[in-house]
Coordinates of C-alpha atoms and ligand atoms in Angstrom, one line a residue:
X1 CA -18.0 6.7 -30.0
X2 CA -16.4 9.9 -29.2
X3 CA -14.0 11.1 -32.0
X4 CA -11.2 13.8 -32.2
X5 CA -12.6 17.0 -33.4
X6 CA -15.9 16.2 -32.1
X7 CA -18.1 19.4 -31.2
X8 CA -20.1 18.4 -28.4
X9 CA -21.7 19.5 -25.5
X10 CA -21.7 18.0 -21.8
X11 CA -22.5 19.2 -18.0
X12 CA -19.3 19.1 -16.0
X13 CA -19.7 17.3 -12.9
X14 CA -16.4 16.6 -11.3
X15 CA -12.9 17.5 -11.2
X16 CA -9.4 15.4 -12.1
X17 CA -6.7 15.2 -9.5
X18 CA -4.8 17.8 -11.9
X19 CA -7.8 20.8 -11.4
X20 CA -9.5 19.8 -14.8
X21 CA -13.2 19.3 -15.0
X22 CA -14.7 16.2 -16.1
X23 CA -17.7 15.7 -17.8
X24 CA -19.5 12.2 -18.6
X25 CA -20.2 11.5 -22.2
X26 CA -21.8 8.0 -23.8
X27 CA -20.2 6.9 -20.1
X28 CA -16.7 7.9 -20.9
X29 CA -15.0 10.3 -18.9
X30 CA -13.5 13.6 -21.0
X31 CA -11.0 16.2 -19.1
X32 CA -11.3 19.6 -19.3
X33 CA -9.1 22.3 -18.6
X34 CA -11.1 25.4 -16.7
X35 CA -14.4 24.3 -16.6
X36 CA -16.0 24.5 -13.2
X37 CA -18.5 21.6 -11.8
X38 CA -22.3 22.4 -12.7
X39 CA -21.4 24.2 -15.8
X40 CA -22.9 23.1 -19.3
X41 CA -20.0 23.4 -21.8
X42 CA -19.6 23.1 -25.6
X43 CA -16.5 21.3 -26.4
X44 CA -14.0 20.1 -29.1
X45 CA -12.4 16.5 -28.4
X46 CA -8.6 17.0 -28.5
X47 CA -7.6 13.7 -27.8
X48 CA -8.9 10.2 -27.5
X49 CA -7.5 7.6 -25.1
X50 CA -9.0 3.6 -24.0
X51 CA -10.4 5.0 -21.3
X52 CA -10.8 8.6 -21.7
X53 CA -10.5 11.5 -23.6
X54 CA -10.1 15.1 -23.5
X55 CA -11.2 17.9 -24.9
X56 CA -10.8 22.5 -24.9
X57 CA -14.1 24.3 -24.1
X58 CA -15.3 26.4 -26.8
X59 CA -18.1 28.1 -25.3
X60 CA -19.6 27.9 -21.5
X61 CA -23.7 27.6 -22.2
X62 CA -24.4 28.0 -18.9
X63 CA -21.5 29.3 -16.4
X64 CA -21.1 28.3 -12.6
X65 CA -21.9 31.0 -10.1
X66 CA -18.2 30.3 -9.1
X67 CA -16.9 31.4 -12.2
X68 CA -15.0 34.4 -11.8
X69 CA -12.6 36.6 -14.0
X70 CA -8.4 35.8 -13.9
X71 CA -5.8 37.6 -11.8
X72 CA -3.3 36.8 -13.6
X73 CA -3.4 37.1 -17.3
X74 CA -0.8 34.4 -18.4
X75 CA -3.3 31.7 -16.2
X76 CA -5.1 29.8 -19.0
X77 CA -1.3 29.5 -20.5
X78 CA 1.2 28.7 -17.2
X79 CA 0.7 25.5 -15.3
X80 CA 1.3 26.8 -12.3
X81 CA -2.3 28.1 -11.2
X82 CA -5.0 25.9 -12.3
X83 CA -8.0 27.0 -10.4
X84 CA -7.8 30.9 -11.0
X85 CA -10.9 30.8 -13.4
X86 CA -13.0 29.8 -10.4
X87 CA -13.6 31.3 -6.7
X88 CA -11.7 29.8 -3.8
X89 CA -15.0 28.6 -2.2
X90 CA -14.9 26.0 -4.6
X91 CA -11.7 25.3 -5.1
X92 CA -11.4 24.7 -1.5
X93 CA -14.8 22.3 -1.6
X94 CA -13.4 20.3 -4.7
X95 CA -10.2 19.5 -2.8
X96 CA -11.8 18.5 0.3
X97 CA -14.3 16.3 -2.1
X98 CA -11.0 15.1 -3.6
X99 CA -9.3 14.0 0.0
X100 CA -13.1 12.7 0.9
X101 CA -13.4 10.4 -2.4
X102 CA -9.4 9.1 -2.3
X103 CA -10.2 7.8 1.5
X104 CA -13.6 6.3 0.3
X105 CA -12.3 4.8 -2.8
X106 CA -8.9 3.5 -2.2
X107 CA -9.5 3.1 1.7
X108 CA -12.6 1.7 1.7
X109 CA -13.8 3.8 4.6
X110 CA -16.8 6.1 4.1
X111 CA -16.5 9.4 5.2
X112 CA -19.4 12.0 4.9
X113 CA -17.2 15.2 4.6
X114 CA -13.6 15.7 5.4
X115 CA -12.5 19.0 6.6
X116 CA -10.3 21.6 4.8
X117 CA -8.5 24.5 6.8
X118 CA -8.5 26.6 4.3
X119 CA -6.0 29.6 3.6
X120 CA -6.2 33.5 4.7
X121 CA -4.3 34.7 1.6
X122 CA -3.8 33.0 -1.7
X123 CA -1.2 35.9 -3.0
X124 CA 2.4 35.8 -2.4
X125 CA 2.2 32.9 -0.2
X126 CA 5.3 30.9 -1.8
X127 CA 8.4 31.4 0.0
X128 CA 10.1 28.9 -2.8
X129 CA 10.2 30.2 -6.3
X130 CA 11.9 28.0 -9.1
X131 CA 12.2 29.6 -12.7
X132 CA 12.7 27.9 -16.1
X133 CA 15.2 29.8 -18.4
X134 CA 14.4 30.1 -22.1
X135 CA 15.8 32.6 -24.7
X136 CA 19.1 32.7 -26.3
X137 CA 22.3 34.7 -25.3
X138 CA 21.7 38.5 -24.7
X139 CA 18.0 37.7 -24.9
X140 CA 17.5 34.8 -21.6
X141 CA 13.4 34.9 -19.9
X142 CA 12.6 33.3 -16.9
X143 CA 9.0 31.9 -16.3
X144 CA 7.1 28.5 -16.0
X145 CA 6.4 25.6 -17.9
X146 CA 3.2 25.3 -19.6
X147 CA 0.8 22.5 -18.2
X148 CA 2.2 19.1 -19.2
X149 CA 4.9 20.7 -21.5
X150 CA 8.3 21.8 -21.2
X151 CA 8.0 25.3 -22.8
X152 CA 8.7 27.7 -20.7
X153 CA 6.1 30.6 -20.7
X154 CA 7.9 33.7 -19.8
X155 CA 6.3 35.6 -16.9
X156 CA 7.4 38.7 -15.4
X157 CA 5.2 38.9 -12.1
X158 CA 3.9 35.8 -10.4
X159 CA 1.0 37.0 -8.0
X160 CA 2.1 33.4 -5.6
X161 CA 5.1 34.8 -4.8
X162 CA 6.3 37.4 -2.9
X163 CA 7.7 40.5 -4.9
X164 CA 11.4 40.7 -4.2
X165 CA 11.6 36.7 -5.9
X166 CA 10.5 38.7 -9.3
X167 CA 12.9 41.2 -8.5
X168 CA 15.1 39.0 -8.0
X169 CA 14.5 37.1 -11.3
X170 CA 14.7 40.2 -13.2
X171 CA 18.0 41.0 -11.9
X172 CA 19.7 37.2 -12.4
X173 CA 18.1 37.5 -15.7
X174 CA 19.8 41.2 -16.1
X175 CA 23.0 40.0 -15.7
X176 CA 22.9 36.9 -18.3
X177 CA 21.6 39.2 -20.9
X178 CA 24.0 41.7 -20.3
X179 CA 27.4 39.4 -20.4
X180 CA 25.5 37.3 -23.0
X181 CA 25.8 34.3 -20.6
X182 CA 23.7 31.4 -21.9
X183 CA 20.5 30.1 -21.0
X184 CA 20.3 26.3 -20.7
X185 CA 18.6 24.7 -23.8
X186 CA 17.3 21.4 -22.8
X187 CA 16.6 19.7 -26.4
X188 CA 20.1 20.2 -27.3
X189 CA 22.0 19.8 -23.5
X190 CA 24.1 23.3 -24.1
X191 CA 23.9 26.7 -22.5
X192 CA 24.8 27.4 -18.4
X193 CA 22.0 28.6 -16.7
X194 CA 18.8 26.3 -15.6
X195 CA 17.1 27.6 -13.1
X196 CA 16.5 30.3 -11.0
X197 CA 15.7 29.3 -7.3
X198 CA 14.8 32.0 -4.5
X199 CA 13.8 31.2 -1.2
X200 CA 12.4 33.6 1.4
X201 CA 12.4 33.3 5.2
X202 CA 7.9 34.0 5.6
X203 CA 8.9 35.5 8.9
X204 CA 12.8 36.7 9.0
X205 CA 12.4 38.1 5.2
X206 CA 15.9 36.5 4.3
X207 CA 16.5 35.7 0.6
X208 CA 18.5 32.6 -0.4
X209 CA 19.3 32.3 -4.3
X210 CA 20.6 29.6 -6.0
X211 CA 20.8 29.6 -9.8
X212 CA 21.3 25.7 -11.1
X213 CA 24.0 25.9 -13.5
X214 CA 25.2 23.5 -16.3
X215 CA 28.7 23.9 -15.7
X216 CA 30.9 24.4 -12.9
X217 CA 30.9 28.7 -12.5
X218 CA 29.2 32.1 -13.3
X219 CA 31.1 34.9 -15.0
X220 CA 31.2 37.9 -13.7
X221 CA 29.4 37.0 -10.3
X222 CA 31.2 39.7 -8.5
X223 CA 29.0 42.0 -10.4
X224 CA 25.5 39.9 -9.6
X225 CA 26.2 39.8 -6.4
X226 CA 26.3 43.3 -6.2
X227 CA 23.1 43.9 -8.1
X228 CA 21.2 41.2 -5.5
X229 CA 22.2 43.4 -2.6
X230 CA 20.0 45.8 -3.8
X231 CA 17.2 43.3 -2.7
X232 CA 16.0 44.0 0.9
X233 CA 16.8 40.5 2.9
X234 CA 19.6 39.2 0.2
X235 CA 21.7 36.7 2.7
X236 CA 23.1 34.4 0.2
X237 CA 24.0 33.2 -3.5
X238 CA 24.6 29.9 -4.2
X239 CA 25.5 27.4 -7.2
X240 CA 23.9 24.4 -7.8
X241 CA 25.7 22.1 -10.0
X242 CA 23.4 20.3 -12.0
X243 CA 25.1 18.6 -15.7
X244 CA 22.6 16.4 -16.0
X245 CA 19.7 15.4 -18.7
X246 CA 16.5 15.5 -17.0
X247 CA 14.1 16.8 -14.7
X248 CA 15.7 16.8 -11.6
X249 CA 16.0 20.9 -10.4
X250 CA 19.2 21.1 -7.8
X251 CA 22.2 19.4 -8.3
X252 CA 24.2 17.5 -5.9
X253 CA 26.7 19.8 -5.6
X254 CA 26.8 23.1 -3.9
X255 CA 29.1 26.4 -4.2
X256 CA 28.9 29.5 -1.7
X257 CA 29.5 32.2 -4.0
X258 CA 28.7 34.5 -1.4
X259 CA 27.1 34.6 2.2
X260 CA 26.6 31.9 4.5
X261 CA 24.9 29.3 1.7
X262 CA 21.7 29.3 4.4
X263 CA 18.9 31.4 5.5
X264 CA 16.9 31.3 8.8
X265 CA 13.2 31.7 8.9
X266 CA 10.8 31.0 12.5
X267 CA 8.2 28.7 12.3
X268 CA 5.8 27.1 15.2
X269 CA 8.5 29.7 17.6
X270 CA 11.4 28.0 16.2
X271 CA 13.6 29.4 14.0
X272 CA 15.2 27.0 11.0
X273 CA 18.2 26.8 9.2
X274 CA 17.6 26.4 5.6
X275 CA 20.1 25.1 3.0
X276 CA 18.6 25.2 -1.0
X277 CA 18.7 21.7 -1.2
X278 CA 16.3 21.1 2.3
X279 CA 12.7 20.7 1.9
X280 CA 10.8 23.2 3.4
X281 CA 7.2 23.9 2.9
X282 CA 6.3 26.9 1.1
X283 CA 3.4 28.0 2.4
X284 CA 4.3 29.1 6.1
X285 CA 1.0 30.2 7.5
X286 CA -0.4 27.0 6.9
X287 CA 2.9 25.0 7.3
X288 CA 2.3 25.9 11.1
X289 CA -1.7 25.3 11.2
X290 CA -1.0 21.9 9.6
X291 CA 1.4 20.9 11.8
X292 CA -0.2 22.1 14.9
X293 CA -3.1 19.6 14.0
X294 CA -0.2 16.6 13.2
X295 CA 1.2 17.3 16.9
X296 CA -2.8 17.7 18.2
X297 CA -3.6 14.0 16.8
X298 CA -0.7 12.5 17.7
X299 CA -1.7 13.2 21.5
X300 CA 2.1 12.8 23.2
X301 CA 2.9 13.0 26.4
X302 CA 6.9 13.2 27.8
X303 CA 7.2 9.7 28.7
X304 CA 6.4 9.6 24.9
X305 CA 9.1 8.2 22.3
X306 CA 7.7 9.5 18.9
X307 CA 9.9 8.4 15.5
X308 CA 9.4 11.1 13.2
X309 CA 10.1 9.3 9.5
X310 CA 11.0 11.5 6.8
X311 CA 11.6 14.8 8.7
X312 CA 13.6 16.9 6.4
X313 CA 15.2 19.5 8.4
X314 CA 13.4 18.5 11.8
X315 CA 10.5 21.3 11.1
X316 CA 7.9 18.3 12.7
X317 CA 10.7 16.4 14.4
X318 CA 11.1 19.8 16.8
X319 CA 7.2 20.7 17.1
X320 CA 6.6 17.1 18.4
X321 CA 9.7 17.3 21.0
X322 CA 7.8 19.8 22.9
X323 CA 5.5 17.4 24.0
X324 CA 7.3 13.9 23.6
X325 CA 9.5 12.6 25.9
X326 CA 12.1 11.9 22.8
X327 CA 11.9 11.6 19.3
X328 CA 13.9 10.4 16.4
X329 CA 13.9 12.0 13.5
X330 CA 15.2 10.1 10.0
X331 CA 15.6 11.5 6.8
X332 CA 17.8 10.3 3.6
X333 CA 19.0 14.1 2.4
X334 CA 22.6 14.6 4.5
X335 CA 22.5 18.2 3.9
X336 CA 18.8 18.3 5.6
X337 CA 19.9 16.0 8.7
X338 CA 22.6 18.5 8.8
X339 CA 20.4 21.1 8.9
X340 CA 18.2 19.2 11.5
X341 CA 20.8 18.9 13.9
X342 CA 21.8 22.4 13.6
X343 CA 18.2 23.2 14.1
X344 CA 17.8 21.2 17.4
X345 CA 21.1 22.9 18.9
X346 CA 20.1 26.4 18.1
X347 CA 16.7 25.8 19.5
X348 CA 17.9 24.6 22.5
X349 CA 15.9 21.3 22.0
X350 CA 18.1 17.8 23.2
X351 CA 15.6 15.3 23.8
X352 CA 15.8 14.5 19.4
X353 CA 18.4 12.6 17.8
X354 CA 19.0 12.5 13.5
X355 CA 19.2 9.5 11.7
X356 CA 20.5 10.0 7.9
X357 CA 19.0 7.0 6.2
X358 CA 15.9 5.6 4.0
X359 CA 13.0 6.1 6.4
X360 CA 12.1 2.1 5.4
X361 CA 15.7 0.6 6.2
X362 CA 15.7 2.8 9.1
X363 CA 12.1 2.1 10.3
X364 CA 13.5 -2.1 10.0
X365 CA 16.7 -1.5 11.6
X366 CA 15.4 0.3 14.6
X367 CA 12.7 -3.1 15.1
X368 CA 15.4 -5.3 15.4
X369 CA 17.3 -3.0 17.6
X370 CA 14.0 -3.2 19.6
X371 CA 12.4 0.0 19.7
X372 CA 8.6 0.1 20.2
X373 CA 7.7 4.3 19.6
X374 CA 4.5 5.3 21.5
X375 CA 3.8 7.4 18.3
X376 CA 5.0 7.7 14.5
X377 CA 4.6 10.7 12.2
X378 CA 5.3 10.3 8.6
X379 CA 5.7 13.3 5.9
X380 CA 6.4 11.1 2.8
X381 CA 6.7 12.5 -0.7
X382 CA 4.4 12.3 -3.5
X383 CA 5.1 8.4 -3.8
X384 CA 3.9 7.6 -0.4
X385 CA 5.1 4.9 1.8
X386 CA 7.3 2.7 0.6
X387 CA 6.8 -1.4 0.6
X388 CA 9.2 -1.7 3.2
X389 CA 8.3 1.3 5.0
X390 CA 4.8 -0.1 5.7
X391 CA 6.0 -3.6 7.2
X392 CA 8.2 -1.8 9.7
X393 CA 5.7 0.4 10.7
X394 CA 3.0 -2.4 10.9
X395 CA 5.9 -4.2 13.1
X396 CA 7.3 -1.5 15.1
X397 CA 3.1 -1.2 15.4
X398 CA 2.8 2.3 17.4
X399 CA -0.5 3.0 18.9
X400 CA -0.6 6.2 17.1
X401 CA 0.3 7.0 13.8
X402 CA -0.4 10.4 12.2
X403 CA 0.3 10.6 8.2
X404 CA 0.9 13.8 6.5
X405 CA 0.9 13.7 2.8
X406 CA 0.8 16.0 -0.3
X407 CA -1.1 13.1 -2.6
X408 CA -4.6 12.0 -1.6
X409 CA -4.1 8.8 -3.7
X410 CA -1.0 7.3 -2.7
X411 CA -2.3 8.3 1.3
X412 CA -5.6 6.5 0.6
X413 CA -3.0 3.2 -0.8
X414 CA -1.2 3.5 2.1
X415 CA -4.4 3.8 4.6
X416 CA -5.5 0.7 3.1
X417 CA -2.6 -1.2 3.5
X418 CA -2.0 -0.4 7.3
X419 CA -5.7 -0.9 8.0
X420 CA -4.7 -4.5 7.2
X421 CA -2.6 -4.3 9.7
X422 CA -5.0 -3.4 12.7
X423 CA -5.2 0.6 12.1
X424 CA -7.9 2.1 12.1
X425 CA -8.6 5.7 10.3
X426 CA -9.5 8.3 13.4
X427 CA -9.7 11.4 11.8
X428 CA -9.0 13.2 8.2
X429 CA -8.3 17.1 8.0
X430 CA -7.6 18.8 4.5
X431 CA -5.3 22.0 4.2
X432 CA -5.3 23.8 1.2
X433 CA -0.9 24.6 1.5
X434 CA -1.1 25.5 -2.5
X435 CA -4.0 28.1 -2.8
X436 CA -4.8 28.6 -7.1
X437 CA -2.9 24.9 -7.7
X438 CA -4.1 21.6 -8.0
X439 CA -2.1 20.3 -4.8
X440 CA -3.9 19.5 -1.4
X441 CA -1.9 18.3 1.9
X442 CA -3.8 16.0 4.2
X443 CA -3.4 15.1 8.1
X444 CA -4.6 11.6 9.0
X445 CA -4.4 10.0 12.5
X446 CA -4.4 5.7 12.8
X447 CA -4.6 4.4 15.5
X448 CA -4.3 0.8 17.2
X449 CA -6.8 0.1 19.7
X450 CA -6.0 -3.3 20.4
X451 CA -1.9 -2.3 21.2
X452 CA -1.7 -1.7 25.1
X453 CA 1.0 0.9 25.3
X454 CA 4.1 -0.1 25.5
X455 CA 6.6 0.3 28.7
X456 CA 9.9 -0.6 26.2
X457 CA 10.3 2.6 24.8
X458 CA 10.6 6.1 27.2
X459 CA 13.7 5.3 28.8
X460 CA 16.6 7.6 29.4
X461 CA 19.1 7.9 26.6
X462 CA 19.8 7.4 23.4
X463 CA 17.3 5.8 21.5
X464 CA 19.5 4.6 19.1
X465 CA 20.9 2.3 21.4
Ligands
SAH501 N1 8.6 16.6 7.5 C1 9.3 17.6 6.8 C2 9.7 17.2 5.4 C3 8.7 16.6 4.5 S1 9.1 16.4 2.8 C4 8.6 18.9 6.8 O1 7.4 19.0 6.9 O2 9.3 20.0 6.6 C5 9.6 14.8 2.6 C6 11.0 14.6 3.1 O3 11.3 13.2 2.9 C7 12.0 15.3 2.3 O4 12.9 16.0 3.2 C8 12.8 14.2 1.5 O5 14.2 14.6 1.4 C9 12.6 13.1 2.4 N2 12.7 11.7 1.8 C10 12.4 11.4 0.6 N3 12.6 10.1 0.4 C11 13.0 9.6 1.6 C12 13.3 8.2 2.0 N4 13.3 7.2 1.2 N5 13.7 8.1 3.3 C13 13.8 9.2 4.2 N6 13.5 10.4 3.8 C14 13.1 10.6 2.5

């Protein structure tokens, strides 16, 4: 039996969805925070669960040949980077192991190797950044939290973000300290400032900043303003409004404080419009290799009708309108389907229409109202498909499907459930968006091979009916 404070020593031979290694000992499974696969490890038991337990390396016996030396010296304490202790070779062959096993697993298929594009550059990538606020009055720190806590660990120069978000931290932070304007203090629900959010156009260099704010203003923002213009590619400072208890980042509401509450950025040769509240994936380069290989396996031609479920602000929805002869795109975030619409007009693209809704209710509503797509993309969050979400797909049964998804586990669910329904997995491709963090996005294609394709769907039109 493995007991807390144990001293003992293993061989780490995989890794946990989260970037820790796992070693076996007596059969049960114990996590470990930077340990690399092959290594033999002395370690301390920290913790003891039913069915695992986990433990702190005290000394490496015998280190990986992937083991190399930090970047960033705040690593072993921030959450944000997990993998910084060991080589991208191997961070990008556990992650491709980690799509390979989820499919196996949870899908039942089996799968030799699944390939992972990985990326050029793993510095400055981000083109999101969002802070945590610590401190007191006069004395507020920006940083990140510390894995699986809420304290903040103060950090003055991420290396996955471009420079001008730190600058721009330093001069949001700046102002707070200098009219003694509060950080927010979770514990006790007080304090006006919660988070720092910057976004930057990869490609136009534009800056949006939005500070979340537990209250309904910012004193003195004449004066911040100011000091953000100093910041090459400042567009735009926003307010998010956010005076609730909890995790949730933005707010619901949103104040222009000054410029047009929106940046533009190009992506795939479009350019986007992109509010602080639109999803938008950070890591550009490989935003537009990943969705190249979504609109490659899905295969449309323009007598295609293509429903494009969950399509935040029409990035994929506009990539796969090239091709298609229409496509639909839904999304339940009004400001994003605003932003969608706005993109299709200033792109000049007309054969998409926008549906605000839940991506399940809308998927069931557009079966009855008889639409049979030639294709469906979907770009779920972390949860995955929804129950109903499935059915109407299984229904509305397209002879193409192509998933996109940030989670290999709830994908692999999901590929298990629609293989009930007749699909059948074609092909699996890995790209690492998140370079240094535990994240991995995966592109499947499903297709139908019994479904002759259908004659309902490419009229002229709306699709909507
Ligand atoms: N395909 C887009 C966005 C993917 S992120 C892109 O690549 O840029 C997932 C999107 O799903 C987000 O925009 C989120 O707001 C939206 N979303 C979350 N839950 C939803 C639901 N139940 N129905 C429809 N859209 C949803």
């Amino acid at each position: 039996m493995i007991e807390k404070g144990q001293i003992l020593e293993a061989v780490v031979t995989d890794y946990t969805s989260d970037g820790r290694g796992i070693a076996k000992i007596d059969g049960q499974a114990v996590f470990l925070p930077n340990a690399i696969a092959g290594e033999r490890v002395r370690l301390r038991i920290e913790h003891v669960g039913k069915t695992w337990a986990a433990g702190k390396l005290t000394e490496i016996l015998e280190s990986s040949p992937h083991r190399v030396n930090r970047a960033c010296p705040l690593a072993k304490l921030c959450g944000g980077c997990v993998f910084q202790h060991m080589d991208y070779a191997e961070e990008c062959r556990l992650k491709a192991e980690r799509v390979r096993q989820a499919l196996n697993r949870l899908a039942g298929e089996s799968l030799e190797s699944v390939p992972l594009t990985a990326a050029r550059d793993w510095q400055g990538y981000r083109n999101k950044a969002q802070y945590q606020l610590t401190g007191r009055p006069g004395h507020a720190q920006a940083g990140f939290f510390r894995a699986g806590t809420h304290q903040v660990v103060p950090c003055a120069r991420c290396l996955l973000l471009p420079e001008e978000m730190d600058r721009v931290k330093d001069l949001v932070l700046a102002h707070m300290n200098r009219y003694q304007i509060p950080p927010y203090d979770e514990t006790a629900h007080t304090g006006l400032v919660r988070h720092i959010f910057v976004r930057k156009g990869a490609v136009s260099g534009q800056i949006l900043v939005c500070l979340v704010v537990n209250g309904h203003g910012l004193p003195k923002k004449e004066a911040l303003i100011a000091s953000l213009k100093t910041v090459p590619g400042f567009r735009s400072l926003v307010l998010s409004v956010n005076e609730k208890p909890g995790n949730t980042i933005l707010g619901e509401e949103f104040w222009t404080l000054w410029g047009p509450g929106y940046i533009e950025d190009a992506l795939c040769g479009l350019t986007f419009r992109l509010s602080a509240r639109s999803f938008y994936q950070v890591n550009h380069d490989q935003a537009q290799r990943l969705y190249q290989a979504a609109l490659d396996l899905t295969e449309l031609t323009n007598r295609d009708t293509a429903l494009d479920l969950y399509c935040g602000v029409g990035t994929i929805t506009l990539v796969l309108a090239r091709q298609a002869g229409k496509v639909l795109g839904v999304e339940v975030i009004p400001q994003a389907v605003e932003d969608a619409r706005e993109n299709a007009a200033r792109n000049g693209v007309q054969n998409v229409e926008f549906l605000c809704r839940d991506a399940g209710a809308a998927a069931q509503s557009l079966l009855e109202q008889g639409l049979r797509p030639d294709a469906i993309v979907v770009d779920p969050p972390r949860k995955g498909l929804s129950g109903e979400a499935v059915q109407a797909i299984a229904q509305l049964a397209p002879p193409r499907l192509t998933y996109i998804s940030c989670d290999p586990a709830t994908l692999a669910r999901d590929v298990a459930l629609l293989k009930t329904h007749g699909y059948r997995l074609a092909a699996a491709r890995a790209f690492d968006l998140f370079p240094r963090c535990a994240h991995v996005e995966t592109v499947v294609s499903l297709i139908k091979p019994e479904v002759l394709k259908p004659c309902l769907a490419s009229g002229a039109g709306s699709i909507l009916g």
